PDB file of C-alpha atoms in Angstrom:
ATOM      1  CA  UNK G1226     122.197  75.700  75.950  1.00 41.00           C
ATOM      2  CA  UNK G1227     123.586  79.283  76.177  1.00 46.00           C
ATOM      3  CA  UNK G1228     126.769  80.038  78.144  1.00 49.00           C
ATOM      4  CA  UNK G1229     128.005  84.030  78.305  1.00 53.00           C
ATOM      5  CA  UNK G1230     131.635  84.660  79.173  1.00 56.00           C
ATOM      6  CA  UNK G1231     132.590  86.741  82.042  1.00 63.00           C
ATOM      7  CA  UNK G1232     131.652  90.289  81.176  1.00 77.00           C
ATOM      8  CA  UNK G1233     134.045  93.407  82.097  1.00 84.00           C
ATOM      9  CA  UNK G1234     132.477  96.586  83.605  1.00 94.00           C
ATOM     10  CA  UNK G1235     131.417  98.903  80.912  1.00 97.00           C
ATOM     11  CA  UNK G1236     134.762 100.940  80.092  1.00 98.00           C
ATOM     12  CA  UNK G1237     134.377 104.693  80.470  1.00 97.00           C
ATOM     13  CA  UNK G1238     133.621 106.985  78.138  1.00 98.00           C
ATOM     14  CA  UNK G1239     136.422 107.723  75.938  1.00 98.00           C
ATOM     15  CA  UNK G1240     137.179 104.456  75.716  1.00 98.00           C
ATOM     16  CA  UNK G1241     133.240 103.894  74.769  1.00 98.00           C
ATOM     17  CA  UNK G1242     133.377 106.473  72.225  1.00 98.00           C
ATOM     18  CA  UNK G1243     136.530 105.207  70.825  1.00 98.00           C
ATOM     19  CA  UNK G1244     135.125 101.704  70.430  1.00 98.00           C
ATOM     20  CA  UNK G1245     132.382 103.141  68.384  1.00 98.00           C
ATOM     21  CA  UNK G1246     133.882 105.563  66.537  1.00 98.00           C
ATOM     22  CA  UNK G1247     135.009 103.380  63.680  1.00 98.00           C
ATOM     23  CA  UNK G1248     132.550 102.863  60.953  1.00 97.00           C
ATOM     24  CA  UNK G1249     133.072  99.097  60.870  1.00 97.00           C
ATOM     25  CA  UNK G1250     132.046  98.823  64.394  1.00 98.00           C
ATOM     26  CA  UNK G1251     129.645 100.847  64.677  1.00 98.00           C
ATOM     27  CA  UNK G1252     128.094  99.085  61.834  1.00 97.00           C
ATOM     28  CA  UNK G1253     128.160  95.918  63.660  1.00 98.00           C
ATOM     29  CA  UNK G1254     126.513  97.730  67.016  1.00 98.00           C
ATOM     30  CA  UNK G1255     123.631  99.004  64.882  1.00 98.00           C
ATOM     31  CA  UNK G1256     123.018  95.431  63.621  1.00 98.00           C
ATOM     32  CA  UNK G1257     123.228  93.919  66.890  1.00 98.00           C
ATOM     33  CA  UNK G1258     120.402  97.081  68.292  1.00 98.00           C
ATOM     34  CA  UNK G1259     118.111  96.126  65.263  1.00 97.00           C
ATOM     35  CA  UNK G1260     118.329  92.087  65.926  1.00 96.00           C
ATOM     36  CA  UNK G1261     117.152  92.699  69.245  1.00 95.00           C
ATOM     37  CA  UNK G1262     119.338  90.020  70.800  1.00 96.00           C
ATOM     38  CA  UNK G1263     122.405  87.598  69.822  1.00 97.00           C
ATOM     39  CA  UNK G1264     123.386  87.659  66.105  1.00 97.00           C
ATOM     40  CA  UNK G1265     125.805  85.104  64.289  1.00 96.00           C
ATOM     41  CA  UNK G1266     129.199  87.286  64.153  1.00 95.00           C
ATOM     42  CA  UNK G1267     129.568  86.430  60.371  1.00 94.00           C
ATOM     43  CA  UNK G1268     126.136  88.310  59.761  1.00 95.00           C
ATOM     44  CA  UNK G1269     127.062  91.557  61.588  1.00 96.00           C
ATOM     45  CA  UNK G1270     129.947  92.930  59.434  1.00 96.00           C
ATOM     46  CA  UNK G1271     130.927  92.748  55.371  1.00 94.00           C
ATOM     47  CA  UNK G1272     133.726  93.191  53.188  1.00 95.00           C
ATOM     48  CA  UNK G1273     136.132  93.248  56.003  1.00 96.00           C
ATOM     49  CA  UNK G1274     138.327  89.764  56.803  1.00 96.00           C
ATOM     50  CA  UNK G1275     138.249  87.143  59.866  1.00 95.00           C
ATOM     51  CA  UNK G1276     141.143  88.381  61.718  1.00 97.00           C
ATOM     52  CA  UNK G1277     139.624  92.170  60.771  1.00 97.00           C
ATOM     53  CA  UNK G1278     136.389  91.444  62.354  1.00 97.00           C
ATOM     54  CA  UNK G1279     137.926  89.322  65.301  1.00 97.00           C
ATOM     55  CA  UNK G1280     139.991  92.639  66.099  1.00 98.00           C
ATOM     56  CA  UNK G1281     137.165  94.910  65.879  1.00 98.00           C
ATOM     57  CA  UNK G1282     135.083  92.238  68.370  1.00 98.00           C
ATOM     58  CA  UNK G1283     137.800  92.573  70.856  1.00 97.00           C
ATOM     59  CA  UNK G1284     137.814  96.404  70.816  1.00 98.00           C
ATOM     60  CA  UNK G1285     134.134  96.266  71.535  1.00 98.00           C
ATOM     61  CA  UNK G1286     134.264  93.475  74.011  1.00 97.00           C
ATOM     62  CA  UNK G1287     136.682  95.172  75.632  1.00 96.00           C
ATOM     63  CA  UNK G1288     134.857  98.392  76.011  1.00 97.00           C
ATOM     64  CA  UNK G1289     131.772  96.557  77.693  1.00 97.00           C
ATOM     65  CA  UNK G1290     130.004  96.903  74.273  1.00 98.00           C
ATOM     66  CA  UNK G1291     128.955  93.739  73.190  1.00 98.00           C
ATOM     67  CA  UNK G1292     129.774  89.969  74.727  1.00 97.00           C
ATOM     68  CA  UNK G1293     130.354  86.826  73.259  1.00 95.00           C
ATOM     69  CA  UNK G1294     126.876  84.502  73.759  1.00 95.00           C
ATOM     70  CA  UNK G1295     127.170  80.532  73.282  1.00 95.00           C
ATOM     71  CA  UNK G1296     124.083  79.207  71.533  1.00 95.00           C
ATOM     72  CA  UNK G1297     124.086  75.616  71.050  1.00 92.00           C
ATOM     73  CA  UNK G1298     128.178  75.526  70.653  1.00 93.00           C
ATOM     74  CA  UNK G1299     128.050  78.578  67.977  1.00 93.00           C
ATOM     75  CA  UNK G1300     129.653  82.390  68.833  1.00 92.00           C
ATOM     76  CA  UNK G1301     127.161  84.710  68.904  1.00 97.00           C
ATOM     77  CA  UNK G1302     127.570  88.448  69.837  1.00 97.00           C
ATOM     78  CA  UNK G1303     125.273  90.550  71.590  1.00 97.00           C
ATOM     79  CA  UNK G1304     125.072  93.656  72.503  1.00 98.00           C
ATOM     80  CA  UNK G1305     124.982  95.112  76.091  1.00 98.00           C
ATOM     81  CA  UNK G1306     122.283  97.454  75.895  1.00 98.00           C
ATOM     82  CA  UNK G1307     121.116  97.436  79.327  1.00 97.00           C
ATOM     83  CA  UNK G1308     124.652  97.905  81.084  1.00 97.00           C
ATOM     84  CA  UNK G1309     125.590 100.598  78.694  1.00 98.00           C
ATOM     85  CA  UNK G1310     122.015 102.775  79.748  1.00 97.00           C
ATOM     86  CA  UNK G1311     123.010 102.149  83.353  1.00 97.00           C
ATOM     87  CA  UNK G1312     126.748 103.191  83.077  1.00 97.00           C
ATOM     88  CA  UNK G1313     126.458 105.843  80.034  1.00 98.00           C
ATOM     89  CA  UNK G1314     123.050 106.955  79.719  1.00 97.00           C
ATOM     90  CA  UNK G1315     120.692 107.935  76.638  1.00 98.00           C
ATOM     91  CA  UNK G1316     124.364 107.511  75.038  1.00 98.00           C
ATOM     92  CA  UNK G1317     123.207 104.391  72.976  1.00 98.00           C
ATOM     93  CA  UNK G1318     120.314 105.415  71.922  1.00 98.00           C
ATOM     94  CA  UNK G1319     121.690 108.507  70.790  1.00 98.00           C
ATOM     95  CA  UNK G1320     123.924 107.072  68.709  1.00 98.00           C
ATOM     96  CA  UNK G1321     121.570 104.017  67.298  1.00 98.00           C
ATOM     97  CA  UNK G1322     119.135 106.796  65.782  1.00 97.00           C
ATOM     98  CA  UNK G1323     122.021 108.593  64.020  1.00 97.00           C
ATOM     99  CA  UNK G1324     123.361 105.672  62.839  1.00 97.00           C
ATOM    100  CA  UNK G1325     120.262 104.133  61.935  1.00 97.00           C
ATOM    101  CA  UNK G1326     119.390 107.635  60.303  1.00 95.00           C
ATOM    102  CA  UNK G1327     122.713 107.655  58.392  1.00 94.00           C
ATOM    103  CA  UNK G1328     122.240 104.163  57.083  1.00 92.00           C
ATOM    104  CA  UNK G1329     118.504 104.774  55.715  1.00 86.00           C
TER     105      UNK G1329
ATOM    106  CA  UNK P  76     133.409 142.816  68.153  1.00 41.00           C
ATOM    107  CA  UNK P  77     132.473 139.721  67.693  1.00 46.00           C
ATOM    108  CA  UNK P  78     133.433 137.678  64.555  1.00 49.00           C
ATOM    109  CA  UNK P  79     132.857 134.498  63.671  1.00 53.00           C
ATOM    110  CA  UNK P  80     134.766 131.970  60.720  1.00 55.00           C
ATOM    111  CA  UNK P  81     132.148 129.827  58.797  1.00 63.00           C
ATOM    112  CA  UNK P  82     130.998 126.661  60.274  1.00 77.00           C
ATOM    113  CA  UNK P  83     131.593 123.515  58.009  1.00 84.00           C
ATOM    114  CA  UNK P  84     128.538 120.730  58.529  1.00 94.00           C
ATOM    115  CA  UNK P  85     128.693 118.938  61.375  1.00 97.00           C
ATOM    116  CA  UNK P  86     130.491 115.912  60.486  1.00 97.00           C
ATOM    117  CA  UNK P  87     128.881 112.112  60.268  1.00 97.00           C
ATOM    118  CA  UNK P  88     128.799 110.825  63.452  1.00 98.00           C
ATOM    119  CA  UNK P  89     131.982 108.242  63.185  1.00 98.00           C
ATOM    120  CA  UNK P  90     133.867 111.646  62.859  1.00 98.00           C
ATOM    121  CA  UNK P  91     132.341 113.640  65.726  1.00 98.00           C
ATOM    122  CA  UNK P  92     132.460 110.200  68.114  1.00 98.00           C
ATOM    123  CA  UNK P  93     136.222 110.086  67.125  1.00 98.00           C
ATOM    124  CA  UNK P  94     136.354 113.933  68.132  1.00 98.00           C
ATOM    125  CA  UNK P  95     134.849 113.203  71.000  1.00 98.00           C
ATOM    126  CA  UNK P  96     136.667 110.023  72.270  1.00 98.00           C
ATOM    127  CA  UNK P  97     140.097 111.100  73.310  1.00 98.00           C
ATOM    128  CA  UNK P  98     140.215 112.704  76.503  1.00 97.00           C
ATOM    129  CA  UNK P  99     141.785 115.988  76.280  1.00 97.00           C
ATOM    130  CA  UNK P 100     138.666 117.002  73.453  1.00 98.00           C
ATOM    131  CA  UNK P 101     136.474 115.367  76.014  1.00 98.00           C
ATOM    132  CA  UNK P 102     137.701 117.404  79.275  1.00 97.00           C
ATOM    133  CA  UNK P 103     137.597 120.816  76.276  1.00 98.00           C
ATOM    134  CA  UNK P 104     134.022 119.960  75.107  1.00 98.00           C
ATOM    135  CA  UNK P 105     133.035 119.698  78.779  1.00 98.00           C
ATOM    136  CA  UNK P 106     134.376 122.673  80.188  1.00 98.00           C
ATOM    137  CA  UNK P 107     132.987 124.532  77.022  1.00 98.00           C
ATOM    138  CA  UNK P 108     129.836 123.338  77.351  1.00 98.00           C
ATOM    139  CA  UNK P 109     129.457 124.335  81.123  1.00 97.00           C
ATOM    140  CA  UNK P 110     130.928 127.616  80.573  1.00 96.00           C
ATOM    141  CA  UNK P 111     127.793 127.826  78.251  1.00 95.00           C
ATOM    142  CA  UNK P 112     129.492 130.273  75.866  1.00 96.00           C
ATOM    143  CA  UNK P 113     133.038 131.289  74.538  1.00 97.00           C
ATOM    144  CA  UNK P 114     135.441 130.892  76.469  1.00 97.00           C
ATOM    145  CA  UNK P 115     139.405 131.901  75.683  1.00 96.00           C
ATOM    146  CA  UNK P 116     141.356 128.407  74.666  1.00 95.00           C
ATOM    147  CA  UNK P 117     143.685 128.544  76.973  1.00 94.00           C
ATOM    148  CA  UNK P 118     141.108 127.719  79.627  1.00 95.00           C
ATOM    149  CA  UNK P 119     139.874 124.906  78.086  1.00 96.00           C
ATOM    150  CA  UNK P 120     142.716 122.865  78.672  1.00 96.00           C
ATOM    151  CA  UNK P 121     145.347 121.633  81.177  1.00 94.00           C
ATOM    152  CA  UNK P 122     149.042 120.063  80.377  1.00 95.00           C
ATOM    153  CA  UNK P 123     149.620 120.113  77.276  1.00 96.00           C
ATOM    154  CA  UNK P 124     152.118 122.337  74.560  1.00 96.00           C
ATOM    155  CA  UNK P 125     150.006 124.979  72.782  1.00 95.00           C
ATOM    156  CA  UNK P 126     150.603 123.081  69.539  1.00 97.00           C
ATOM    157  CA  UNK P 127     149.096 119.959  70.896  1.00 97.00           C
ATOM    158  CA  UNK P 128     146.000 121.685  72.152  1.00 97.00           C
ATOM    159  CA  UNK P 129     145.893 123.508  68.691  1.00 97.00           C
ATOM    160  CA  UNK P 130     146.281 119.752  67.076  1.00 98.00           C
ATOM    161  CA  UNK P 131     143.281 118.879  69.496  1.00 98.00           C
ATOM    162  CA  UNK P 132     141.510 122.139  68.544  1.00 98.00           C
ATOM    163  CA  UNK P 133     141.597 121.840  64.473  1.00 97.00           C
ATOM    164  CA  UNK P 134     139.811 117.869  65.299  1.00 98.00           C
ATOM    165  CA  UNK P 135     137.003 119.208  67.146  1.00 98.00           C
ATOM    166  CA  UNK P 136     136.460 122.208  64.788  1.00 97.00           C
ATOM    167  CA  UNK P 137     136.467 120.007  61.731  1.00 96.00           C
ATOM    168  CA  UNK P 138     133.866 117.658  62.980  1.00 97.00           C
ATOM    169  CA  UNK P 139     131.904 120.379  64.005  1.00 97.00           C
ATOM    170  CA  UNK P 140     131.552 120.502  67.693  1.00 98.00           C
ATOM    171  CA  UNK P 141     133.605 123.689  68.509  1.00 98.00           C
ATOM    172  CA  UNK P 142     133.979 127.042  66.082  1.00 97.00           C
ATOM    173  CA  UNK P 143     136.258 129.720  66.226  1.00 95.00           C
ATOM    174  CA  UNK P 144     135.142 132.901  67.552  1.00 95.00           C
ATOM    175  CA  UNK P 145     136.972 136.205  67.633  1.00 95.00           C
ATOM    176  CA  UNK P 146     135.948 138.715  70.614  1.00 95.00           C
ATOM    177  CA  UNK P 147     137.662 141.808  70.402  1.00 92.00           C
ATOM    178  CA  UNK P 148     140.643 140.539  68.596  1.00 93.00           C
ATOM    179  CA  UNK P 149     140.786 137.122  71.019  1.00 93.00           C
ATOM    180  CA  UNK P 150     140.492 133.909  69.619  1.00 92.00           C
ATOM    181  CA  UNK P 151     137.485 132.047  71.799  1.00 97.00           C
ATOM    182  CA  UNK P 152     136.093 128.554  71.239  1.00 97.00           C
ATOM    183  CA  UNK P 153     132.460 128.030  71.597  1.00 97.00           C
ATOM    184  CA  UNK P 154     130.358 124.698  71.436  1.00 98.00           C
ATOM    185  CA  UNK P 155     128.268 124.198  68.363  1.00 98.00           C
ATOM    186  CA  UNK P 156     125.564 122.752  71.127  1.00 98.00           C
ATOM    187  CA  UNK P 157     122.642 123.499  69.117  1.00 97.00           C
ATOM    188  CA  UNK P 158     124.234 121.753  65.306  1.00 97.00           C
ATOM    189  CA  UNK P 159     125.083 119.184  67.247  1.00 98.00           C
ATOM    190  CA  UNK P 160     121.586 118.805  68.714  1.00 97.00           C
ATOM    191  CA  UNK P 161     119.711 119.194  64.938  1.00 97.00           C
ATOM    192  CA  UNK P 162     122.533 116.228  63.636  1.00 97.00           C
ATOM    193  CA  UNK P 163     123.021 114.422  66.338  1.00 98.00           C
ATOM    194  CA  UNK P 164     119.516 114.326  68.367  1.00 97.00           C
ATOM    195  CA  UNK P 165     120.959 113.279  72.304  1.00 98.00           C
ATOM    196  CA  UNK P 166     124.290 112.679  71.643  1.00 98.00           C
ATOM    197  CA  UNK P 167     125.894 115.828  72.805  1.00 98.00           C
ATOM    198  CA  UNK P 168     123.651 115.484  76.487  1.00 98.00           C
ATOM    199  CA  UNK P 169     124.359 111.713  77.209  1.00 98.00           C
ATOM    200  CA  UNK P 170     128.014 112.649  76.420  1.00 98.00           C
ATOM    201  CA  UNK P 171     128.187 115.568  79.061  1.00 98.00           C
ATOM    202  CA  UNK P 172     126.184 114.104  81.087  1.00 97.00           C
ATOM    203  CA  UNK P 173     128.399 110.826  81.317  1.00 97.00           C
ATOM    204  CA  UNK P 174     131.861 113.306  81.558  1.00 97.00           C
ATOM    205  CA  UNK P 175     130.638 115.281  83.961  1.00 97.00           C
ATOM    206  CA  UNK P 176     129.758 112.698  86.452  1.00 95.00           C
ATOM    207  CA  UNK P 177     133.228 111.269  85.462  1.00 94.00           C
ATOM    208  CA  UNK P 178     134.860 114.665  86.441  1.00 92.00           C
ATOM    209  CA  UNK P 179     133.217 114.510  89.963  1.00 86.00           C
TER     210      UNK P 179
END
């Protein structure tokens, strides 16, 4: 059973580029692109706290990044690939291959 | 006369995205980047105290998307356009390309 939460419009870009300008978050985005769909939120960040992590969720939520995916009564997050290409794009990509890059 | 001050790296891209996610950078980077080359700083920007654009100014030139040039004894900004395309493959397009339609 899968059940996705309302999702926002995708926020515009400064507030985009804000939600992935911190290292931690971005992090988490480039784990989500590489999963290729919904992802336990414990496995997409380390060394950072709960409440840290639950913060950094909502600032990407927020900014029409990722949403929160149900999966048999577990959070999952995923990220929203295809709305960010419509509203912002070659953006993601963009940033997934210097990320990726930077974390090789 | 034209002189210009060393370039420092283009930053990693947490640094540039932060450069580029507050508005006032954004609208600076934008209006550089369709000028297509130096333009005088005060042009660049709208409402806001010369020390506050120079504040602005310092972030963008330390992540490496603007440099300082001097054109017969005037202080210009110009976009690093093609750095940012060797370190950041896309990012500097989807980013214009996203503010200008925003700007319309």
């Amino acid at each position: 059973m899968s059940d996705t939460e309302a999702k926002p419009a995708v926020a515009p870009l400064p507030a985009v580029l804000g939600a992935l300008q911190d290292p931690i978050r971005l992090e988490v985005v480039r784990r989500l692109a590489n999963a290729g769909g919904p992802m336990r939120c414990g496995l997409t960040y380390e060394g950072i706290s709960k409440s840290t992590a639950a913060h950094h969720f909502k600032i990407l939520r927020e900014a029409g990044v990722t949403e929160k995916v149900t999966i048999d009564g577990n959070t999952h997050l995923q990220l929203r690939a295809e709305d960010l290409n419509t509203a912002l794009p070659g953006l993601l990509d963009a940033v997934l291959t210097a990320a990726n890059e930077a974390a090789e």
